[in-house]
PDB file of C-alpha atoms in Angstrom:
ATOM      1  CA  MET A   1     -10.593  18.912  21.310  1.00 97.00           C
ATOM      2  CA  LYS A   2     -11.001  20.513  17.922  1.00 98.00           C
ATOM      3  CA  LEU A   3      -9.845  18.216  15.592  1.00 98.00           C
ATOM      4  CA  LEU A   4      -9.841  19.724  11.892  1.00 98.00           C
ATOM      5  CA  PHE A   5      -9.646  17.289   9.263  1.00 98.00           C
ATOM      6  CA  VAL A   6      -7.874  18.756   5.919  1.00 98.00           C
ATOM      7  CA  ALA A   7      -9.631  16.183   3.308  1.00 98.00           C
ATOM      8  CA  ASP A   8     -11.054  15.358  -0.184  1.00 97.00           C
ATOM      9  CA  PRO A   9     -14.569  16.789  -0.494  1.00 97.00           C
ATOM     10  CA  LEU A  10     -17.296  15.657   2.180  1.00 97.00           C
ATOM     11  CA  ALA A  11     -19.254  14.862  -0.886  1.00 95.00           C
ATOM     12  CA  THR A  12     -16.898  12.199  -2.179  1.00 95.00           C
ATOM     13  CA  PHE A  13     -16.579  10.362   0.943  1.00 97.00           C
ATOM     14  CA  LYS A  14     -18.068   6.592   0.899  1.00 96.00           C
ATOM     15  CA  THR A  15     -18.680   6.083   4.212  1.00 97.00           C
ATOM     16  CA  HIS A  16     -19.409   2.177   4.247  1.00 96.00           C
ATOM     17  CA  LYS A  17     -15.381   2.120   3.783  1.00 96.00           C
ATOM     18  CA  ASP A  18     -13.557   5.568   4.184  1.00 97.00           C
ATOM     19  CA  SER A  19     -11.433   5.413   7.133  1.00 98.00           C
ATOM     20  CA  THR A  20     -11.444   9.190   7.587  1.00 98.00           C
ATOM     21  CA  PHE A  21     -15.119   8.807   8.071  1.00 98.00           C
ATOM     22  CA  ALA A  22     -14.211   6.025  10.655  1.00 98.00           C
ATOM     23  CA  MET A  23     -11.785   8.633  12.458  1.00 98.00           C
ATOM     24  CA  MET A  24     -14.436  11.438  12.482  1.00 98.00           C
ATOM     25  CA  ARG A  25     -17.048   9.164  14.080  1.00 98.00           C
ATOM     26  CA  GLU A  26     -14.720   7.937  16.644  1.00 98.00           C
ATOM     27  CA  ALA A  27     -13.786  11.517  17.619  1.00 98.00           C
ATOM     28  CA  ALA A  28     -17.309  12.638  17.533  1.00 98.00           C
ATOM     29  CA  ARG A  29     -18.272   9.539  20.161  1.00 98.00           C
ATOM     30  CA  ARG A  30     -16.005  10.621  22.437  1.00 98.00           C
ATOM     31  CA  GLY A  31     -17.246  14.351  22.265  1.00 98.00           C
ATOM     32  CA  HIS A  32     -14.490  15.940  20.140  1.00 98.00           C
ATOM     33  CA  GLU A  33     -15.353  18.765  18.201  1.00 98.00           C
ATOM     34  CA  LEU A  34     -15.188  17.949  14.158  1.00 98.00           C
ATOM     35  CA  LEU A  35     -14.049  20.757  11.626  1.00 98.00           C
ATOM     36  CA  ALA A  36     -13.159  19.952   8.128  1.00 98.00           C
ATOM     37  CA  CYS A  37     -11.851  21.508   5.036  1.00 98.00           C
ATOM     38  CA  GLU A  38      -9.742  21.129   1.571  1.00 98.00           C
ATOM     39  CA  SER A  39      -6.304  21.594   1.193  1.00 97.00           C
ATOM     40  CA  ALA A  40      -7.458  24.004  -1.747  1.00 96.00           C
ATOM     41  CA  GLN A  41      -8.586  26.284   1.063  1.00 97.00           C
ATOM     42  CA  LEU A  42      -5.273  26.633   2.748  1.00 98.00           C
ATOM     43  CA  HIS A  43      -3.717  29.938   2.757  1.00 98.00           C
ATOM     44  CA  TRP A  44      -1.683  32.300   4.201  1.00 98.00           C
ATOM     45  CA  ARG A  45      -1.430  36.300   3.982  1.00 96.00           C
ATOM     46  CA  GLN A  46       1.130  38.689   5.276  1.00 97.00           C
ATOM     47  CA  GLY A  47       0.784  39.689   8.775  1.00 96.00           C
ATOM     48  CA  GLY A  48      -1.549  36.982   9.609  1.00 97.00           C
ATOM     49  CA  ARG A  49      -1.498  32.973  10.171  1.00 98.00           C
ATOM     50  CA  VAL A  50      -2.111  30.102   7.988  1.00 98.00           C
ATOM     51  CA  SER A  51      -5.812  29.677   7.810  1.00 98.00           C
ATOM     52  CA  ALA A  52      -8.753  28.400   6.081  1.00 98.00           C
ATOM     53  CA  ARG A  53     -12.588  28.692   5.893  1.00 97.00           C
ATOM     54  CA  LEU A  54     -13.849  26.217   8.175  1.00 98.00           C
ATOM     55  CA  LEU A  55     -16.845  23.580   8.328  1.00 98.00           C
ATOM     56  CA  ARG A  56     -17.868  22.261  11.883  1.00 98.00           C
ATOM     57  CA  LEU A  57     -19.519  19.018  11.386  1.00 98.00           C
ATOM     58  CA  THR A  58     -22.198  17.199  13.095  1.00 98.00           C
ATOM     59  CA  LEU A  59     -22.265  13.677  12.272  1.00 98.00           C
ATOM     60  CA  THR A  60     -26.544  12.370  11.686  1.00 98.00           C
ATOM     61  CA  GLY A  61     -25.474   8.675  12.468  1.00 96.00           C
ATOM     62  CA  ARG A  62     -26.417   7.641   9.184  1.00 95.00           C
ATOM     63  CA  SER A  63     -23.592   6.114   7.077  1.00 95.00           C
ATOM     64  CA  GLY A  64     -23.250   2.831   4.484  1.00 94.00           C
ATOM     65  CA  TYR A  65     -23.418   2.585   0.996  1.00 92.00           C
ATOM     66  CA  GLY A  66     -24.651   5.058  -1.012  1.00 90.00           C
ATOM     67  CA  VAL A  67     -25.534   7.094   1.828  1.00 93.00           C
ATOM     68  CA  ASP A  68     -24.359  11.027   1.238  1.00 92.00           C
ATOM     69  CA  ASP A  69     -26.638  12.653   4.302  1.00 96.00           C
ATOM     70  CA  TRP A  70     -24.162  11.171   6.704  1.00 98.00           C
ATOM     71  CA  TYR A  71     -23.401  15.416   8.432  1.00 98.00           C
ATOM     72  CA  THR A  72     -24.747  18.267   8.587  1.00 98.00           C
ATOM     73  CA  ALA A  73     -22.576  21.725   8.348  1.00 97.00           C
ATOM     74  CA  GLU A  74     -22.119  24.773   9.881  1.00 98.00           C
ATOM     75  CA  ALA A  75     -19.970  27.266   8.281  1.00 97.00           C
ATOM     76  CA  LEU A  76     -17.620  29.275  10.852  1.00 96.00           C
ATOM     77  CA  GLY A  77     -15.492  31.583   8.429  1.00 86.00           C
ATOM     78  CA  GLU A  78     -11.605  32.223   8.783  1.00 95.00           C
ATOM     79  CA  THR A  79      -9.765  30.369  11.556  1.00 98.00           C
ATOM     80  CA  ALA A  80      -6.244  29.760  12.091  1.00 98.00           C
ATOM     81  CA  LEU A  81      -4.699  26.219  11.973  1.00 98.00           C
ATOM     82  CA  ALA A  82      -3.136  27.591  15.206  1.00 98.00           C
ATOM     83  CA  ASP A  83      -6.310  27.556  17.319  1.00 98.00           C
ATOM     84  CA  VAL A  84      -7.846  23.964  16.670  1.00 98.00           C
ATOM     85  CA  ASP A  85      -6.364  21.360  18.688  1.00 98.00           C
ATOM     86  CA  ALA A  86      -4.736  19.398  16.073  1.00 98.00           C
ATOM     87  CA  VAL A  87      -4.740  19.250  12.488  1.00 98.00           C
ATOM     88  CA  VAL A  88      -4.750  15.807  10.703  1.00 98.00           C
ATOM     89  CA  MET A  89      -4.111  15.968   6.836  1.00 98.00           C
ATOM     90  CA  ARG A  90      -6.130  13.391   5.168  1.00 98.00           C
ATOM     91  CA  LYS A  91      -5.579  14.383   1.302  1.00 96.00           C
ATOM     92  CA  ASP A  92      -6.172  11.845  -0.458  1.00 93.00           C
ATOM     93  CA  PRO A  93      -2.680  11.097  -3.258  1.00 87.00           C
ATOM     94  CA  PRO A  94      -1.356  11.690  -5.827  1.00 85.00           C
ATOM     95  CA  PHE A  95       1.203  13.884  -4.393  1.00 88.00           C
ATOM     96  CA  ASP A  96       1.111  16.175  -6.950  1.00 90.00           C
ATOM     97  CA  SER A  97       2.797  19.727  -6.993  1.00 93.00           C
ATOM     98  CA  GLU A  98      -0.623  21.426  -4.849  1.00 95.00           C
ATOM     99  CA  TYR A  99      -0.118  18.389  -2.138  1.00 94.00           C
ATOM    100  CA  PHE A 100       3.480  19.538  -2.328  1.00 96.00           C
ATOM    101  CA  TYR A 101       2.541  23.251  -1.728  1.00 97.00           C
ATOM    102  CA  ALA A 102      -0.237  22.009   0.706  1.00 98.00           C
ATOM    103  CA  THR A 103       2.682  20.464   2.938  1.00 98.00           C
ATOM    104  CA  HIS A 104       4.591  23.598   3.277  1.00 98.00           C
ATOM    105  CA  LEU A 105       1.404  25.705   4.306  1.00 98.00           C
ATOM    106  CA  LEU A 106       0.756  22.972   6.870  1.00 98.00           C
ATOM    107  CA  GLY A 107       4.283  23.192   7.772  1.00 98.00           C
ATOM    108  CA  ARG A 108       4.440  27.050   8.211  1.00 98.00           C
ATOM    109  CA  ALA A 109       0.943  26.580  10.632  1.00 98.00           C
ATOM    110  CA  GLU A 110       2.928  24.420  13.013  1.00 98.00           C
ATOM    111  CA  ALA A 111       5.945  27.190  13.175  1.00 98.00           C
ATOM    112  CA  GLU A 112       2.708  29.163  14.269  1.00 98.00           C
ATOM    113  CA  GLY A 113       1.868  26.258  16.916  1.00 97.00           C
ATOM    114  CA  ALA A 114      -0.586  24.211  14.994  1.00 98.00           C
ATOM    115  CA  ARG A 115      -0.159  20.313  15.463  1.00 98.00           C
ATOM    116  CA  VAL A 116      -0.362  18.789  12.465  1.00 98.00           C
ATOM    117  CA  PHE A 117      -0.603  14.939  12.021  1.00 98.00           C
ATOM    118  CA  ASN A 118       0.915  13.342   9.861  1.00 97.00           C
ATOM    119  CA  SER A 119       3.889  16.121  10.084  1.00 98.00           C
ATOM    120  CA  PRO A 120       4.282  18.351   6.639  1.00 98.00           C
ATOM    121  CA  ARG A 121       7.835  17.555   6.980  1.00 98.00           C
ATOM    122  CA  ALA A 122       7.843  14.022   7.246  1.00 98.00           C
ATOM    123  CA  LEU A 123       5.045  13.802   4.285  1.00 97.00           C
ATOM    124  CA  ARG A 124       7.443  14.971   1.886  1.00 96.00           C
ATOM    125  CA  ASP A 125      10.403  13.544   2.967  1.00 96.00           C
ATOM    126  CA  HIS A 126       8.856   9.978   2.444  1.00 96.00           C
ATOM    127  CA  PRO A 127       7.890   9.284  -0.847  1.00 93.00           C
ATOM    128  CA  GLU A 128       5.661   6.274  -1.110  1.00 90.00           C
ATOM    129  CA  LYS A 129       7.383   4.114  -3.607  1.00 93.00           C
ATOM    130  CA  LEU A 130      11.154   5.300  -2.221  1.00 96.00           C
ATOM    131  CA  ALA A 131      10.667   5.228   0.948  1.00 97.00           C
ATOM    132  CA  ILE A 132      11.493   1.331   1.267  1.00 98.00           C
ATOM    133  CA  LEU A 133      14.716   2.363   0.436  1.00 97.00           C
ATOM    134  CA  GLU A 134      15.946   3.277   3.974  1.00 98.00           C
ATOM    135  CA  PHE A 135      15.257  -0.391   4.966  1.00 98.00           C
ATOM    136  CA  PRO A 136      16.654  -2.564   2.006  1.00 98.00           C
ATOM    137  CA  GLN A 137      16.829  -5.704   4.340  1.00 98.00           C
ATOM    138  CA  PHE A 138      13.205  -5.740   4.264  1.00 98.00           C
ATOM    139  CA  ILE A 139      12.512  -5.473   0.427  1.00 98.00           C
ATOM    140  CA  ALA A 140      12.758  -7.585  -2.644  1.00 97.00           C
ATOM    141  CA  PRO A 141      15.178  -6.877  -5.532  1.00 98.00           C
ATOM    142  CA  THR A 142      14.413  -3.337  -6.435  1.00 98.00           C
ATOM    143  CA  LEU A 143      15.845  -1.017  -9.163  1.00 98.00           C
ATOM    144  CA  VAL A 144      14.948   2.897  -9.489  1.00 98.00           C
ATOM    145  CA  THR A 145      15.993   4.215 -12.639  1.00 97.00           C
ATOM    146  CA  ARG A 146      15.353   6.404 -15.861  1.00 96.00           C
ATOM    147  CA  SER A 147      17.390   3.782 -17.851  1.00 96.00           C
ATOM    148  CA  ALA A 148      15.925   1.506 -20.123  1.00 95.00           C
ATOM    149  CA  ASP A 149      18.761  -0.486 -20.769  1.00 96.00           C
ATOM    150  CA  ASP A 150      19.291  -0.769 -17.183  1.00 97.00           C
ATOM    151  CA  VAL A 151      15.606  -2.101 -16.930  1.00 97.00           C
ATOM    152  CA  ARG A 152      16.259  -4.615 -19.477  1.00 97.00           C
ATOM    153  CA  ALA A 153      19.394  -5.821 -17.641  1.00 98.00           C
ATOM    154  CA  PHE A 154      17.630  -5.924 -14.667  1.00 98.00           C
ATOM    155  CA  HIS A 155      14.594  -8.168 -16.561  1.00 98.00           C
ATOM    156  CA  ALA A 156      17.459 -10.224 -17.822  1.00 97.00           C
ATOM    157  CA  GLU A 157      18.385 -11.043 -14.446  1.00 98.00           C
ATOM    158  CA  GLN A 158      15.306 -11.383 -12.530  1.00 97.00           C
ATOM    159  CA  ARG A 159      13.148 -12.798 -15.920  1.00 97.00           C
ATOM    160  CA  ASP A 160       9.722 -11.797 -14.055  1.00 97.00           C
ATOM    161  CA  ILE A 161       9.271  -8.064 -12.811  1.00 97.00           C
ATOM    162  CA  ILE A 162       6.899  -5.732 -11.897  1.00 96.00           C
ATOM    163  CA  LEU A 163       7.329  -1.632 -13.484  1.00 96.00           C
ATOM    164  CA  LYS A 164       5.610   1.104 -11.802  1.00 94.00           C
ATOM    165  CA  PRO A 165       5.603   4.793 -12.268  1.00 93.00           C
ATOM    166  CA  LEU A 166       6.630   6.471  -8.865  1.00 91.00           C
ATOM    167  CA  ASP A 167       3.285   8.987  -8.735  1.00 85.00           C
ATOM    168  CA  GLY A 168       1.075   6.137  -9.228  1.00 78.00           C
ATOM    169  CA  MET A 169      -1.562   5.348  -6.720  1.00 74.00           C
ATOM    170  CA  GLY A 170      -4.451   2.295  -6.161  1.00 71.00           C
ATOM    171  CA  GLY A 171      -2.707   0.066  -8.778  1.00 73.00           C
ATOM    172  CA  MET A 172      -2.383   2.524 -11.484  1.00 81.00           C
ATOM    173  CA  GLY A 173       0.320   1.934 -14.179  1.00 86.00           C
ATOM    174  CA  ILE A 174       1.362  -1.133 -12.649  1.00 92.00           C
ATOM    175  CA  PHE A 175       2.732  -4.028 -15.384  1.00 94.00           C
ATOM    176  CA  ARG A 176       4.118  -7.707 -15.280  1.00 94.00           C
ATOM    177  CA  VAL A 177       6.744  -8.490 -17.655  1.00 97.00           C
ATOM    178  CA  ARG A 178       7.254 -12.299 -17.373  1.00 96.00           C
ATOM    179  CA  ASP A 179      10.238 -14.249 -19.141  1.00 96.00           C
ATOM    180  CA  ASP A 180       9.637 -13.786 -22.304  1.00 95.00           C
ATOM    181  CA  GLY A 181       9.993  -9.801 -22.231  1.00 94.00           C
ATOM    182  CA  LEU A 182       6.333  -9.316 -24.333  1.00 93.00           C
ATOM    183  CA  ASN A 183       5.736  -5.778 -24.004  1.00 93.00           C
ATOM    184  CA  LEU A 184       8.571  -4.388 -22.601  1.00 96.00           C
ATOM    185  CA  GLY A 185       9.560  -2.009 -25.067  1.00 94.00           C
ATOM    186  CA  ALA A 186       5.635  -0.724 -25.015  1.00 94.00           C
ATOM    187  CA  ILE A 187       5.823  -0.598 -21.372  1.00 94.00           C
ATOM    188  CA  LEU A 188       8.653   1.376 -20.750  1.00 95.00           C
ATOM    189  CA  GLU A 189       7.847   3.988 -23.846  1.00 92.00           C
ATOM    190  CA  SER A 190       4.640   4.129 -21.335  1.00 91.00           C
ATOM    191  CA  LEU A 191       6.571   4.594 -18.367  1.00 94.00           C
ATOM    192  CA  ASN A 192       9.810   5.860 -18.940  1.00 90.00           C
ATOM    193  CA  ARG A 193       8.864   8.178 -21.499  1.00 89.00           C
ATOM    194  CA  ASP A 194      12.451   8.030 -23.442  1.00 86.00           C
ATOM    195  CA  GLY A 195      14.276   8.398 -20.154  1.00 89.00           C
ATOM    196  CA  ALA A 196      12.188  11.290 -18.845  1.00 92.00           C
ATOM    197  CA  GLU A 197      10.826   9.775 -15.800  1.00 94.00           C
ATOM    198  CA  THR A 198      12.007   7.786 -13.124  1.00 96.00           C
ATOM    199  CA  ILE A 199      10.185   4.705 -12.574  1.00 96.00           C
ATOM    200  CA  MET A 200      10.869   1.259  -9.993  1.00 96.00           C
ATOM    201  CA  VAL A 201      11.298  -2.028 -10.766  1.00 97.00           C
ATOM    202  CA  GLN A 202      10.959  -4.953  -8.821  1.00 97.00           C
ATOM    203  CA  ARG A 203      11.177  -8.791  -9.266  1.00 97.00           C
ATOM    204  CA  TYR A 204       7.679 -10.117  -9.272  1.00 97.00           C
ATOM    205  CA  LEU A 205       6.285 -11.735  -6.150  1.00 96.00           C
ATOM    206  CA  PRO A 206       4.363 -14.560  -6.458  1.00 95.00           C
ATOM    207  CA  GLU A 207       3.026 -14.373  -2.979  1.00 96.00           C
ATOM    208  CA  ILE A 208       0.882 -11.728  -4.606  1.00 93.00           C
ATOM    209  CA  ALA A 209      -1.611 -14.587  -4.991  1.00 92.00           C
ATOM    210  CA  ASP A 210      -2.232 -14.838  -1.487  1.00 93.00           C
ATOM    211  CA  GLY A 211      -2.764 -11.191  -0.906  1.00 93.00           C
ATOM    212  CA  ASP A 212      -0.845  -7.610  -0.875  1.00 94.00           C
ATOM    213  CA  LYS A 213      -0.485  -7.049   2.758  1.00 97.00           C
ATOM    214  CA  ARG A 214      -1.654  -3.680   4.236  1.00 97.00           C
ATOM    215  CA  ILE A 215       0.024  -3.087   7.948  1.00 98.00           C
ATOM    216  CA  LEU A 216      -0.957  -0.605   9.604  1.00 98.00           C
ATOM    217  CA  VAL A 217       1.047   1.508  12.173  1.00 98.00           C
ATOM    218  CA  ILE A 218      -0.218   3.650  14.690  1.00 98.00           C
ATOM    219  CA  ASP A 219       2.257   5.518  16.799  1.00 98.00           C
ATOM    220  CA  GLY A 220       5.334   3.243  16.238  1.00 98.00           C
ATOM    221  CA  GLN A 221       2.748   0.157  16.889  1.00 98.00           C
ATOM    222  CA  PRO A 222       1.152  -2.173  14.496  1.00 98.00           C
ATOM    223  CA  VAL A 223      -2.403  -3.027  14.652  1.00 98.00           C
ATOM    224  CA  PRO A 224      -2.544  -6.411  15.175  1.00 98.00           C
ATOM    225  CA  PHE A 225      -4.789  -7.377  11.876  1.00 98.00           C
ATOM    226  CA  CYS A 226      -3.699  -6.534   8.463  1.00 98.00           C
ATOM    227  CA  LEU A 227      -6.119  -6.582   5.299  1.00 97.00           C
ATOM    228  CA  ALA A 228      -4.419  -9.043   2.107  1.00 96.00           C
ATOM    229  CA  ARG A 229      -5.361  -7.500  -1.102  1.00 94.00           C
ATOM    230  CA  ILE A 230      -6.241 -10.447  -2.935  1.00 93.00           C
ATOM    231  CA  PRO A 231      -6.071  -9.939  -6.558  1.00 87.00           C
ATOM    232  CA  GLN A 232      -9.091 -11.076  -8.770  1.00 84.00           C
ATOM    233  CA  GLY A 233     -10.144 -12.593 -12.131  1.00 72.00           C
ATOM    234  CA  GLY A 234      -6.196 -12.812 -13.367  1.00 69.00           C
ATOM    235  CA  GLU A 235      -4.873  -9.363 -12.343  1.00 75.00           C
ATOM    236  CA  VAL A 236      -1.668  -8.811 -10.635  1.00 73.00           C
ATOM    237  CA  ARG A 237      -2.722  -6.128  -8.815  1.00 69.00           C
ATOM    238  CA  GLY A 238      -4.251  -6.729  -5.119  1.00 65.00           C
ATOM    239  CA  ASN A 239      -4.973  -2.738  -4.499  1.00 73.00           C
ATOM    240  CA  LEU A 240      -9.174  -2.482  -3.625  1.00 72.00           C
ATOM    241  CA  ALA A 241      -9.172   0.160  -6.165  1.00 71.00           C
ATOM    242  CA  ALA A 242      -8.283  -2.295  -8.822  1.00 66.00           C
ATOM    243  CA  GLY A 243     -10.813  -4.705  -7.864  1.00 76.00           C
ATOM    244  CA  GLY A 244      -8.853  -6.730  -5.281  1.00 84.00           C
ATOM    245  CA  LYS A 245     -11.136  -8.650  -2.311  1.00 90.00           C
ATOM    246  CA  GLY A 246      -9.922  -7.277   1.266  1.00 93.00           C
ATOM    247  CA  VAL A 247      -9.665 -10.282   3.359  1.00 96.00           C
ATOM    248  CA  ALA A 248      -8.952  -9.307   7.323  1.00 98.00           C
ATOM    249  CA  ARG A 249      -6.448 -11.610   8.718  1.00 97.00           C
ATOM    250  CA  PRO A 250      -3.804 -11.357  11.972  1.00 98.00           C
ATOM    251  CA  ILE A 251      -0.409 -10.059  11.038  1.00 98.00           C
ATOM    252  CA  SER A 252       2.293 -12.707  10.943  1.00 98.00           C
ATOM    253  CA  ALA A 253       5.372 -12.995  12.930  1.00 98.00           C
ATOM    254  CA  ARG A 254       7.242 -11.615   9.710  1.00 98.00           C
ATOM    255  CA  ASP A 255       4.888  -8.637   9.326  1.00 98.00           C
ATOM    256  CA  ARG A 256       4.884  -7.774  13.024  1.00 98.00           C
ATOM    257  CA  GLU A 257       9.164  -8.034  12.693  1.00 98.00           C
ATOM    258  CA  ILE A 258       9.073  -5.310   9.783  1.00 98.00           C
ATOM    259  CA  ALA A 259       6.688  -2.934  11.404  1.00 98.00           C
ATOM    260  CA  GLU A 260       8.073  -3.245  14.696  1.00 98.00           C
ATOM    261  CA  ALA A 261      11.682  -2.269  12.957  1.00 98.00           C
ATOM    262  CA  ILE A 262      10.256   0.358  10.783  1.00 98.00           C
ATOM    263  CA  GLY A 263       7.207   1.811  13.216  1.00 98.00           C
ATOM    264  CA  PRO A 264       9.316   3.547  15.842  1.00 98.00           C
ATOM    265  CA  VAL A 265      11.788   4.895  13.401  1.00 98.00           C
ATOM    266  CA  LEU A 266       9.000   6.809  11.472  1.00 98.00           C
ATOM    267  CA  ALA A 267       6.695   7.654  14.090  1.00 98.00           C
ATOM    268  CA  ALA A 268      10.022   9.345  15.594  1.00 98.00           C
ATOM    269  CA  ARG A 269       9.805  11.538  12.839  1.00 98.00           C
ATOM    270  CA  GLY A 270       6.014  12.503  13.198  1.00 97.00           C
ATOM    271  CA  LEU A 271       4.424   9.943  11.384  1.00 98.00           C
ATOM    272  CA  LEU A 272       1.752   8.918  13.280  1.00 98.00           C
ATOM    273  CA  LEU A 273       0.252   6.867  11.125  1.00 98.00           C
ATOM    274  CA  VAL A 274       1.792   4.475   8.206  1.00 98.00           C
ATOM    275  CA  GLY A 275       0.441   1.742   6.329  1.00 98.00           C
ATOM    276  CA  LEU A 276       3.078  -0.674   5.394  1.00 98.00           C
ATOM    277  CA  ASP A 277       2.478  -2.943   1.965  1.00 97.00           C
ATOM    278  CA  VAL A 278       3.885  -6.342   2.312  1.00 97.00           C
ATOM    279  CA  ILE A 279       4.083  -9.005  -0.030  1.00 97.00           C
ATOM    280  CA  GLY A 280       4.860 -12.495   1.006  1.00 97.00           C
ATOM    281  CA  SER A 281       7.793 -11.786   3.425  1.00 97.00           C
ATOM    282  CA  CYS A 282       8.623  -8.625   1.227  1.00 98.00           C
ATOM    283  CA  LEU A 283       7.982  -4.756   1.924  1.00 98.00           C
ATOM    284  CA  THR A 284       6.642  -3.121  -1.419  1.00 96.00           C
ATOM    285  CA  GLU A 285       5.603   0.314  -0.098  1.00 95.00           C
ATOM    286  CA  ILE A 286       5.145   2.624   2.904  1.00 97.00           C
ATOM    287  CA  ASN A 287       2.467   4.895   2.698  1.00 96.00           C
ATOM    288  CA  VAL A 288       2.214   7.903   4.610  1.00 97.00           C
ATOM    289  CA  THR A 289      -0.462  10.340   2.486  1.00 95.00           C
ATOM    290  CA  SER A 290      -3.922   8.988   3.712  1.00 95.00           C
ATOM    291  CA  PRO A 291      -3.519   5.154   4.610  1.00 96.00           C
ATOM    292  CA  THR A 292      -6.579   3.501   4.428  1.00 95.00           C
ATOM    293  CA  CYS A 293      -8.312   0.278   5.673  1.00 96.00           C
ATOM    294  CA  PHE A 294      -9.452   1.080   8.591  1.00 98.00           C
ATOM    295  CA  GLN A 295     -12.955  -0.207   8.609  1.00 97.00           C
ATOM    296  CA  GLU A 296     -12.644  -3.324   6.667  1.00 97.00           C
ATOM    297  CA  ILE A 297     -10.214  -4.409   9.337  1.00 98.00           C
ATOM    298  CA  THR A 298     -12.930  -3.394  12.092  1.00 98.00           C
ATOM    299  CA  ASP A 299     -15.976  -4.962  10.347  1.00 97.00           C
ATOM    300  CA  GLN A 300     -14.427  -8.526   9.647  1.00 98.00           C
ATOM    301  CA  THR A 301     -12.267  -8.434  13.537  1.00 98.00           C
ATOM    302  CA  GLY A 302     -13.872  -6.199  15.384  1.00 98.00           C
ATOM    303  CA  HIS A 303     -10.601  -4.508  16.368  1.00 98.00           C
ATOM    304  CA  ASP A 304     -12.020  -0.637  16.429  1.00 98.00           C
ATOM    305  CA  VAL A 305      -8.632   0.500  14.459  1.00 98.00           C
ATOM    306  CA  ALA A 306      -9.992   3.944  14.646  1.00 98.00           C
ATOM    307  CA  ALA A 307     -10.350   3.886  18.561  1.00 98.00           C
ATOM    308  CA  GLN A 308      -6.679   3.203  18.657  1.00 98.00           C
ATOM    309  CA  PHE A 309      -5.917   5.935  16.133  1.00 98.00           C
ATOM    310  CA  ILE A 310      -7.952   8.400  18.175  1.00 98.00           C
ATOM    311  CA  THR A 311      -6.447   7.328  21.352  1.00 98.00           C
ATOM    312  CA  ALA A 312      -3.051   7.434  19.702  1.00 98.00           C
ATOM    313  CA  LEU A 313      -3.951  11.449  18.417  1.00 98.00           C
ATOM    314  CA  GLU A 314      -5.278  12.271  21.697  1.00 98.00           C
ATOM    315  CA  ALA A 315      -1.689  11.171  23.426  1.00 98.00           C
ATOM    316  CA  ALA A 316       0.230  12.876  20.856  1.00 97.00           C
ATOM    317  CA  CYS A 317      -1.653  16.312  21.202  1.00 95.00           C
ATOM    318  CA  ALA A 318      -1.191  16.066  25.165  1.00 92.00           C
ATOM    319  CA  SER A 319       2.324  15.445  24.912  1.00 86.00           C
ATOM    320  CA  HIS A 320       2.647  18.525  22.774  1.00 71.00           C
TER     321      HIS A 320
END
């Protein structure tokens, strides 16, 4: 198959941990042709189809920390997305206006016959913070609001809370306010901007000390191991980007319960790959744009997450 990866610039890949690279390596091992472009290169012109200037990649077999010669590339010129076998959308967040526009171009490509994973419409319909609202039975006490008064009332009720922006990634902009309410006003000024921006507030979950678990769900089925991202050095954030330590472990019965309830629902909407974030027994986030942690789980457990994903991708393409 010809597999097109719409991704961040190849020069930015950290191949020792990059999940998109793991996908590419497994696809190449199976004999699939690797193509790549950036979302900025997608375009459409009247009378034509959604196209991009593609690169054909050949992997060199080199990878690891600091390795930048992991591929060679051949420029193919203009290619319609409908002329490849699968388009894998792996552009990292933030989900800003340009990401939004890219999903519309990818949606147009779908209408022209392209197979896109994850589905562009599903990417738009499942903002990563707000998607949990569909599954309230699995989440901690949560408030979404633009009102500072609502936040203060929620804090008075819960006493220990986490505040986060809706468009954050990698743990950016996450604050904890304890029972004493110290700095709540300043944090609200920063995040809420006098009611101009909607934020999410949740009860603080002390189980974060044991890790913010990333549970990968592929075609509705949970990967049997998760990556617990454990905060370090007094941090409240377990995100790897914020210095968290990643420890792979088998998923718990509660993790499986959550994944098996949510996974098939999202898979039916075109979300082939989902990353669920769970702290303790509570779902905190549903990641759909570019879920990661493939290599960390594989390296520590031997379970080949990339192989599971490429198998699911092959099956999805065959069923179209």
